[in-house]
JSON list of C-alpha atoms in Angstrom, two decimals:
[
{"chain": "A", "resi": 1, "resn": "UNK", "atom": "CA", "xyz": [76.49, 80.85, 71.07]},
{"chain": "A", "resi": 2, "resn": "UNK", "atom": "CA", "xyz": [77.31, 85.21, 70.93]},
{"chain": "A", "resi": 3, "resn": "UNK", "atom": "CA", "xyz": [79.78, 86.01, 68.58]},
{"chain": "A", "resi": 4, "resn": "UNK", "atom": "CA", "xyz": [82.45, 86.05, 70.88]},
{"chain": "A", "resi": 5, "resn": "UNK", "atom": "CA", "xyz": [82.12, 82.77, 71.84]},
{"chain": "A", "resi": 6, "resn": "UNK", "atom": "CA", "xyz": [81.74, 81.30, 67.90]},
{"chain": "A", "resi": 7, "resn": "UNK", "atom": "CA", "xyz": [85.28, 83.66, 67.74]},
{"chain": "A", "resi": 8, "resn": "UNK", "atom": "CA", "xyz": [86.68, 81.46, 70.41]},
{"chain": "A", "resi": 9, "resn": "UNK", "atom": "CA", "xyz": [85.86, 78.15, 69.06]},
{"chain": "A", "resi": 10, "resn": "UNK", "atom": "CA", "xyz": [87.08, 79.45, 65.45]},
{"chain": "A", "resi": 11, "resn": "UNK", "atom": "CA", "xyz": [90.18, 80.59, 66.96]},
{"chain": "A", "resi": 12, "resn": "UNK", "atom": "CA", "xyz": [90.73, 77.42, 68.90]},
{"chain": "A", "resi": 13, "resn": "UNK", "atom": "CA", "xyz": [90.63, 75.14, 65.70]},
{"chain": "A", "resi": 14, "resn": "UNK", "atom": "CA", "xyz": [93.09, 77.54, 64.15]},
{"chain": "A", "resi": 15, "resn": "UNK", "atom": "CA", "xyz": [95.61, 77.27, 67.04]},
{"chain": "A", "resi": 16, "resn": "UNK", "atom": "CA", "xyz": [95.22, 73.64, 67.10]},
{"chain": "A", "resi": 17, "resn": "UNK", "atom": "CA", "xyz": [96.44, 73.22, 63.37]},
{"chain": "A", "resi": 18, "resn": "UNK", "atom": "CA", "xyz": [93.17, 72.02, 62.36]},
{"chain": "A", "resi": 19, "resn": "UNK", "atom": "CA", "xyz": [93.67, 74.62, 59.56]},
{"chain": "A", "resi": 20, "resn": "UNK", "atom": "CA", "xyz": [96.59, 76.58, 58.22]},
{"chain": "A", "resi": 21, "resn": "UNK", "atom": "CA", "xyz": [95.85, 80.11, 58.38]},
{"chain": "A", "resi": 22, "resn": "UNK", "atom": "CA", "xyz": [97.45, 83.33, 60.32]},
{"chain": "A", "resi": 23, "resn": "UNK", "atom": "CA", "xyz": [96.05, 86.53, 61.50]},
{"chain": "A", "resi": 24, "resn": "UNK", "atom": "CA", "xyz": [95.91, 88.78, 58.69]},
{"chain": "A", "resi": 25, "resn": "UNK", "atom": "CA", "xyz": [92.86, 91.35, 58.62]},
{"chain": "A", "resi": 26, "resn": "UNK", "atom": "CA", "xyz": [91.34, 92.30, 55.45]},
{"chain": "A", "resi": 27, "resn": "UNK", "atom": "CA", "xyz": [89.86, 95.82, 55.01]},
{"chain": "A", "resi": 28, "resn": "UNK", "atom": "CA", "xyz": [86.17, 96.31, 54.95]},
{"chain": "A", "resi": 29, "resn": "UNK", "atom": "CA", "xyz": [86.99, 97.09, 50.76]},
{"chain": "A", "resi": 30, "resn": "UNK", "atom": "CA", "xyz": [88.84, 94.42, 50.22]},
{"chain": "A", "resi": 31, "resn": "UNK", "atom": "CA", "xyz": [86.06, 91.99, 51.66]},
{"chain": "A", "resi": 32, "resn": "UNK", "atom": "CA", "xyz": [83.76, 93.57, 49.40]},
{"chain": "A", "resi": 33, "resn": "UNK", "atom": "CA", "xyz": [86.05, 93.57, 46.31]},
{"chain": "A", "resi": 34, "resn": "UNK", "atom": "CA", "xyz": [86.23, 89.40, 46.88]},
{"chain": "A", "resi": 35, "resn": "UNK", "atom": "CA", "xyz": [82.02, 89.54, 47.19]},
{"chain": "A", "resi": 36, "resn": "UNK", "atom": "CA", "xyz": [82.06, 91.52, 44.18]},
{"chain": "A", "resi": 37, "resn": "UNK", "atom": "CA", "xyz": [84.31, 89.17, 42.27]},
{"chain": "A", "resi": 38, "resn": "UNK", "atom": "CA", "xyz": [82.75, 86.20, 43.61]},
{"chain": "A", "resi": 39, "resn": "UNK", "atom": "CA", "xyz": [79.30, 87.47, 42.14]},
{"chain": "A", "resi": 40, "resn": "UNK", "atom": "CA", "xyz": [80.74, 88.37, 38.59]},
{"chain": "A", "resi": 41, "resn": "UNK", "atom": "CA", "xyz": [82.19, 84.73, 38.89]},
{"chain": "A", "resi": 42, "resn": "UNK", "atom": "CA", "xyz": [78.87, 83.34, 38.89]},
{"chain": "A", "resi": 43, "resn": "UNK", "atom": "CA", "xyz": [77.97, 85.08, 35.58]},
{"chain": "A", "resi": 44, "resn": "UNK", "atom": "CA", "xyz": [80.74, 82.92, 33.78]},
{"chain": "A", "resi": 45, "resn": "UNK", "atom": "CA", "xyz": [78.12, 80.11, 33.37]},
{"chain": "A", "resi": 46, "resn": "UNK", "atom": "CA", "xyz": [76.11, 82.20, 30.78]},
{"chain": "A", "resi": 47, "resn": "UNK", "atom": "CA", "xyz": [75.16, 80.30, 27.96]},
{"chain": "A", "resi": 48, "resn": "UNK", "atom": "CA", "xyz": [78.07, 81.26, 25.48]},
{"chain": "A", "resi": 49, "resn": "UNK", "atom": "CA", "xyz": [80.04, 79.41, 28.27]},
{"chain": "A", "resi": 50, "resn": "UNK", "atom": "CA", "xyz": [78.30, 76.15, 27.93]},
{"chain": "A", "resi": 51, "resn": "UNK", "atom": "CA", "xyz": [80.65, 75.46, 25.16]},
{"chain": "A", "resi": 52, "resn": "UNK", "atom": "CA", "xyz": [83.34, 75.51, 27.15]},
{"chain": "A", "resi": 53, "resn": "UNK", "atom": "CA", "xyz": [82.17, 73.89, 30.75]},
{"chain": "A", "resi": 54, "resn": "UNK", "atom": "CA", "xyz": [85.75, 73.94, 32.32]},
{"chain": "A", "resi": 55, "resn": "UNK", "atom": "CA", "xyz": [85.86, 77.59, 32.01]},
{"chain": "A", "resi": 56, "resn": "UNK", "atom": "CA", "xyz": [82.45, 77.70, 33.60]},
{"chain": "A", "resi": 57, "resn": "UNK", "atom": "CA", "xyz": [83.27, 75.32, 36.14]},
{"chain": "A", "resi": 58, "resn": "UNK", "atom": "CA", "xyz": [86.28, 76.74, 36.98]},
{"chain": "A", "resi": 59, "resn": "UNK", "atom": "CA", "xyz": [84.96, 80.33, 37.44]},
{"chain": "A", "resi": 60, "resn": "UNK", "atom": "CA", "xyz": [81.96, 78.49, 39.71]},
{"chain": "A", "resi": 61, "resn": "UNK", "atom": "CA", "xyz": [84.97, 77.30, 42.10]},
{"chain": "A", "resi": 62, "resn": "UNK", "atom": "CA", "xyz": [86.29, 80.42, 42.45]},
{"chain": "A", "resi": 63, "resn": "UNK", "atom": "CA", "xyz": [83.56, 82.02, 43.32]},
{"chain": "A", "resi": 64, "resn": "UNK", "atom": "CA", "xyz": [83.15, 79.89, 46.48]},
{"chain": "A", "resi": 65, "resn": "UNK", "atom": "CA", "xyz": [87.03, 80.35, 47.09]},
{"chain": "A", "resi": 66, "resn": "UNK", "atom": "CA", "xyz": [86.69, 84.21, 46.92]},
{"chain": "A", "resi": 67, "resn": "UNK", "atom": "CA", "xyz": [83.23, 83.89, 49.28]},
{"chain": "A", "resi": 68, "resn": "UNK", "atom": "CA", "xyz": [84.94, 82.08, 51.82]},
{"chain": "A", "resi": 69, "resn": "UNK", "atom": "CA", "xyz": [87.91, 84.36, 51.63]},
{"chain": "A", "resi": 70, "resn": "UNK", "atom": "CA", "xyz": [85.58, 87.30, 52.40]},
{"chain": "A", "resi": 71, "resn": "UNK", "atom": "CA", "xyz": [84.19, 85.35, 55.35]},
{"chain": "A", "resi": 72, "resn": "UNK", "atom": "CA", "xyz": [88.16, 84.26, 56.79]},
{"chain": "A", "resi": 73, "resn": "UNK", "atom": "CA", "xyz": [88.78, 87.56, 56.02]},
{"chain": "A", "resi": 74, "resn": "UNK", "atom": "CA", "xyz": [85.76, 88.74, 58.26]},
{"chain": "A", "resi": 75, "resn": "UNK", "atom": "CA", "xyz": [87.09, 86.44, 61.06]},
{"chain": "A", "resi": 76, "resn": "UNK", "atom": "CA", "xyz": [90.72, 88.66, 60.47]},
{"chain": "A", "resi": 77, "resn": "UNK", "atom": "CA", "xyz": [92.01, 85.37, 59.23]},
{"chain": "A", "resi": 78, "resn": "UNK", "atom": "CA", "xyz": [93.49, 84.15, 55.53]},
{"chain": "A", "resi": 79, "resn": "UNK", "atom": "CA", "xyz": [94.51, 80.60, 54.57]},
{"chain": "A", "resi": 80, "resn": "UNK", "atom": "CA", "xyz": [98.41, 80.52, 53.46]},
{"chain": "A", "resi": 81, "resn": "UNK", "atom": "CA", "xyz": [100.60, 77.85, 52.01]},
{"chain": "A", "resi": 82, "resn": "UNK", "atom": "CA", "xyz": [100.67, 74.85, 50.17]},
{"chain": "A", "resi": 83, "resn": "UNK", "atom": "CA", "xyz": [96.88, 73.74, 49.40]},
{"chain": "A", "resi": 84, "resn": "UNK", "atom": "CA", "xyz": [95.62, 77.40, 50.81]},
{"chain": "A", "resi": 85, "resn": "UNK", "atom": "CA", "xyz": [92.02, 77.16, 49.21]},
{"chain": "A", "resi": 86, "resn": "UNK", "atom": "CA", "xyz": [92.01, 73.75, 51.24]},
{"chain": "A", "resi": 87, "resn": "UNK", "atom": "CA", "xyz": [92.33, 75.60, 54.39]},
{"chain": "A", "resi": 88, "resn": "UNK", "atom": "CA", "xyz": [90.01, 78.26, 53.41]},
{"chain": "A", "resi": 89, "resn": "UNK", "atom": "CA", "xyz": [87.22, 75.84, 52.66]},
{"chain": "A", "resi": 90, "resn": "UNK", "atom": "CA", "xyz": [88.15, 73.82, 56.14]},
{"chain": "A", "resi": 91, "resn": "UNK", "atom": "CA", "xyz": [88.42, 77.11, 57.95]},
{"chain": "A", "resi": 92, "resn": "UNK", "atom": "CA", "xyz": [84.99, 78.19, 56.23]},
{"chain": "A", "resi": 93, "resn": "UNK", "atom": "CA", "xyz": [83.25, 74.43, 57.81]},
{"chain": "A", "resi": 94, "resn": "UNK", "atom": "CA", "xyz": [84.91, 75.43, 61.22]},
{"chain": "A", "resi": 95, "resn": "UNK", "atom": "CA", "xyz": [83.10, 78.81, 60.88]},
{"chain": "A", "resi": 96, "resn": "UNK", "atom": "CA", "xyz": [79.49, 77.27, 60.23]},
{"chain": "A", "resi": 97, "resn": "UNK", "atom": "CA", "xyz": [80.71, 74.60, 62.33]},
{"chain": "A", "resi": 98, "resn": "UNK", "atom": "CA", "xyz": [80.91, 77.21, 65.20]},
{"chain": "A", "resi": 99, "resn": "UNK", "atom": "CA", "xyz": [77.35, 78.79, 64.15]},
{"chain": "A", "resi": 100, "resn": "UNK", "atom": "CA", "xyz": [75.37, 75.30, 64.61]},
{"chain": "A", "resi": 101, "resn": "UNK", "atom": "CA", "xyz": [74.81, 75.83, 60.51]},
{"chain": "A", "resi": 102, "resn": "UNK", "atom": "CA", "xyz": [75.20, 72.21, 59.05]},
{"chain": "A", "resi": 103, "resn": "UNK", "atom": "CA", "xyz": [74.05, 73.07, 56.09]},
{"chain": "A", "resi": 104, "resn": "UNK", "atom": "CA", "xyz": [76.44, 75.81, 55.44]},
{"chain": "A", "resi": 105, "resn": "UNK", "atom": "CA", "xyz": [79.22, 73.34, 56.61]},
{"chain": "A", "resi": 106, "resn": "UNK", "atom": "CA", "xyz": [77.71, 70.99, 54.16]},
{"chain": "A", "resi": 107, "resn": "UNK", "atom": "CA", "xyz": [78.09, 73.00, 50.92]},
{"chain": "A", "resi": 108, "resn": "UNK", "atom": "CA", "xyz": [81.46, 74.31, 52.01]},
{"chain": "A", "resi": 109, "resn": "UNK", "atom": "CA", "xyz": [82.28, 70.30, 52.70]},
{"chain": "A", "resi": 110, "resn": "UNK", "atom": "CA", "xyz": [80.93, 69.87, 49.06]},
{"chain": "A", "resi": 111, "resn": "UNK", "atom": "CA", "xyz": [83.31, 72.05, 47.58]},
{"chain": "A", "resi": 112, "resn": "UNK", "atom": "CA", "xyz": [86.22, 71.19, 49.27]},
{"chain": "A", "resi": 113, "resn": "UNK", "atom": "CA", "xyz": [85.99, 67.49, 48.00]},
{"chain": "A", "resi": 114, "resn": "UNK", "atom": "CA", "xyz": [83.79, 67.26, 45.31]},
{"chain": "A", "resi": 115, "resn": "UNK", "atom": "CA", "xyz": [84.02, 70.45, 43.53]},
{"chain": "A", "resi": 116, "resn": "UNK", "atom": "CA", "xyz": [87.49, 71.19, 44.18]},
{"chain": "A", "resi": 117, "resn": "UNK", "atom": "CA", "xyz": [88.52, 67.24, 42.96]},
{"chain": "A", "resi": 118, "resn": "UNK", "atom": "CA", "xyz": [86.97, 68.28, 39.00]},
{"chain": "A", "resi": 119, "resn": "UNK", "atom": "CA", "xyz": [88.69, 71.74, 39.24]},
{"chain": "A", "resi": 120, "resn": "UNK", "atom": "CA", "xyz": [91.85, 69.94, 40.11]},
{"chain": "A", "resi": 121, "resn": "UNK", "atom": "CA", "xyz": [91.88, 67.65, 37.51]},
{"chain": "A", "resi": 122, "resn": "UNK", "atom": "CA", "xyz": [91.01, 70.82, 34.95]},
{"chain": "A", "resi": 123, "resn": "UNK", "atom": "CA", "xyz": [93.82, 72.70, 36.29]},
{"chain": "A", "resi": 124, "resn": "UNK", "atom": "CA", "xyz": [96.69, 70.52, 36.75]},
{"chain": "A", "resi": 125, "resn": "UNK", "atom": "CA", "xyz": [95.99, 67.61, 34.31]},
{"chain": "A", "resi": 126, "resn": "UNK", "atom": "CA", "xyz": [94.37, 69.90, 31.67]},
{"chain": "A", "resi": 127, "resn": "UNK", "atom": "CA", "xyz": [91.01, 67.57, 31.06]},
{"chain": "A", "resi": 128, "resn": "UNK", "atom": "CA", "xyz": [88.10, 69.34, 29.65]},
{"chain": "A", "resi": 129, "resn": "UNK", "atom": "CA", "xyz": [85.90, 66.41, 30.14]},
{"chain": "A", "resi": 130, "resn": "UNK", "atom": "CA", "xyz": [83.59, 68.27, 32.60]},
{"chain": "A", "resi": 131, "resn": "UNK", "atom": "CA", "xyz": [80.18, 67.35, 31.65]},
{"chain": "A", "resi": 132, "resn": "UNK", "atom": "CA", "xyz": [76.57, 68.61, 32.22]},
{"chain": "A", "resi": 133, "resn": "UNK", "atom": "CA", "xyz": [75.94, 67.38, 35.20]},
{"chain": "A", "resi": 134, "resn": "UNK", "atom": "CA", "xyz": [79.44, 68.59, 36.76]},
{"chain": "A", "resi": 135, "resn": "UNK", "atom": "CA", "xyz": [78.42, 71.92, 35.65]},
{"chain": "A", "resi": 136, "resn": "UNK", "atom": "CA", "xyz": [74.98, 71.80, 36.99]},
{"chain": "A", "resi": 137, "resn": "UNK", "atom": "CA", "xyz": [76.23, 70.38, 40.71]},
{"chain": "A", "resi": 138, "resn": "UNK", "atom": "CA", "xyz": [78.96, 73.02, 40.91]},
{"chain": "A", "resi": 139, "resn": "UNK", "atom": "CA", "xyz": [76.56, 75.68, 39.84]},
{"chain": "A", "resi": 140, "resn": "UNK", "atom": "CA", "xyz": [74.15, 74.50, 42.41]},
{"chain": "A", "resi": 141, "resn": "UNK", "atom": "CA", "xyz": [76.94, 74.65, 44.97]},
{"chain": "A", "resi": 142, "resn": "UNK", "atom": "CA", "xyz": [78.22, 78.10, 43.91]},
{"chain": "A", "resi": 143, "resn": "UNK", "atom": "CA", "xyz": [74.81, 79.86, 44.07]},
{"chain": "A", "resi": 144, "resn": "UNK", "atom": "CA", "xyz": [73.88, 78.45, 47.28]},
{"chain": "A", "resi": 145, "resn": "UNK", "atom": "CA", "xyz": [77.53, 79.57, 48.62]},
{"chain": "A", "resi": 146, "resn": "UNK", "atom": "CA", "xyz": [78.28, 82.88, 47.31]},
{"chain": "A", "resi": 147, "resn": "UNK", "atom": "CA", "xyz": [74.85, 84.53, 48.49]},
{"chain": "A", "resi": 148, "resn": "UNK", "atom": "CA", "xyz": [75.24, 82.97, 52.29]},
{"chain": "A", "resi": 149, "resn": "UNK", "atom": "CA", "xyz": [78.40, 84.87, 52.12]},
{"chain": "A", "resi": 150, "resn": "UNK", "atom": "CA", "xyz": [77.03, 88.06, 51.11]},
{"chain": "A", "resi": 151, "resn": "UNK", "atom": "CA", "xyz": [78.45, 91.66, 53.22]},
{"chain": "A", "resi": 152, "resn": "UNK", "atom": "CA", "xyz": [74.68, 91.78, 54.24]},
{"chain": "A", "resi": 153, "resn": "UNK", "atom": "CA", "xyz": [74.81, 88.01, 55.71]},
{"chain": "A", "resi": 154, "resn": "UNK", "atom": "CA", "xyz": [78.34, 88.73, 57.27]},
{"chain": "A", "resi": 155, "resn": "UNK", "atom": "CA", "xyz": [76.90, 91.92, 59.26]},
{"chain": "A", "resi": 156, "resn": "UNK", "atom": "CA", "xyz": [74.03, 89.57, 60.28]},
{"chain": "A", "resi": 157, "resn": "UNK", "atom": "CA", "xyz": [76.62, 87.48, 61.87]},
{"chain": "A", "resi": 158, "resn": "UNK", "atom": "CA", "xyz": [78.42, 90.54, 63.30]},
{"chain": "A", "resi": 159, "resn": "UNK", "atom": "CA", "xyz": [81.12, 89.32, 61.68]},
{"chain": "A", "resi": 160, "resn": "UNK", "atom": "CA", "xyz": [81.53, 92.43, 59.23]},
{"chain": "A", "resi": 161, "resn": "UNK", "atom": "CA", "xyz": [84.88, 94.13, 59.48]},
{"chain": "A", "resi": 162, "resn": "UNK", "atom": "CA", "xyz": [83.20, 97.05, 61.21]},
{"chain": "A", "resi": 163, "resn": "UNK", "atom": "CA", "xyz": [81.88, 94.88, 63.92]},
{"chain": "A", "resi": 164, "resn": "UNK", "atom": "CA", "xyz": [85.54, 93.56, 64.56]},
{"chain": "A", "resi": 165, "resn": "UNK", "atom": "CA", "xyz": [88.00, 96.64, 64.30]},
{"chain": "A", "resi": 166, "resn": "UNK", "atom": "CA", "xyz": [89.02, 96.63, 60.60]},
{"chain": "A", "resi": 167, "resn": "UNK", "atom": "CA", "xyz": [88.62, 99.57, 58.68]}
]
């Protein structure tokens, strides 16, 4: 499958409502700003944070959130509304979904529903009863995420901002 056609099938699944995004291009700087923020995010689990594991597990979320931004963003899409990092994530399986990467859907499927579930429950019901091995599976996760959805990984692709029109 050429890029064009895995740009198809993506768009397809996003005009059937299979997930809630809209056409809104992001600069080649701001894709790179959410790569560079997603990689600082992985720092937060430095051992002054293991004290405090829902501030390390929260900062390993987002830095999957931010990488699949960058790679929606790539795409010229962005998930919006209720439940948007949802979307992103979904959008982010149809992506790999596309590219015949089941693996990369996978880890994207991982944090959508595993990952996302523990951050949920830190955010919105305030428990700080994230343990060890939470830590460890969402670190896991994150560093396997955030490098597959590097600038370098997107040109790869040809799914950099250059390749598509953005400046």
């Amino acid at each position: 499958m050429n890029r064009t056609e895995i740009r198809a099938h993506f768009d397809r699944a996003v005009e059937k409502d299979v997930v809630h995004l809209t056409r809104a291009a992001l600069t080649k700087t701001e894709i790179a700003n959410l790569l560079t923020t997603a990689r600082m995010n992985l720092t937060q689990v430095a051992p002054h944070n293991r004290r405090y594991p829902w501030v390390a597990y929260n900062a390993l979320y987002d830095a999957c959130r931010q990488a699949t931004d960058a790679l929606l963003g790539a795409y010229g899409h962005k998930a919006i509304g209720a439940g948007a990092h949802e979307h992103a994530f979904r959008g982010g399986e149809a992506i790999f979904h596309a590219l015949g990467s089941s693996e990369a859907e996978s880890l994207l499927a991982d944090v959508r529903t595993v990952v996302r579930q523990r951050r949920h429950e830190i955010h919105y019901e305030g428990t700080t009863n994230i343990d060890s091995d939470d830590l460890e599976f969402a670190q896991h996760v994150a560093e396997r995420v955030v490098p597959l959805l590097t600038e370098e990984t997107l040109a790869t692709l040809g799914l950099g901002p250059e390749q598509i029109g953005v400046e």
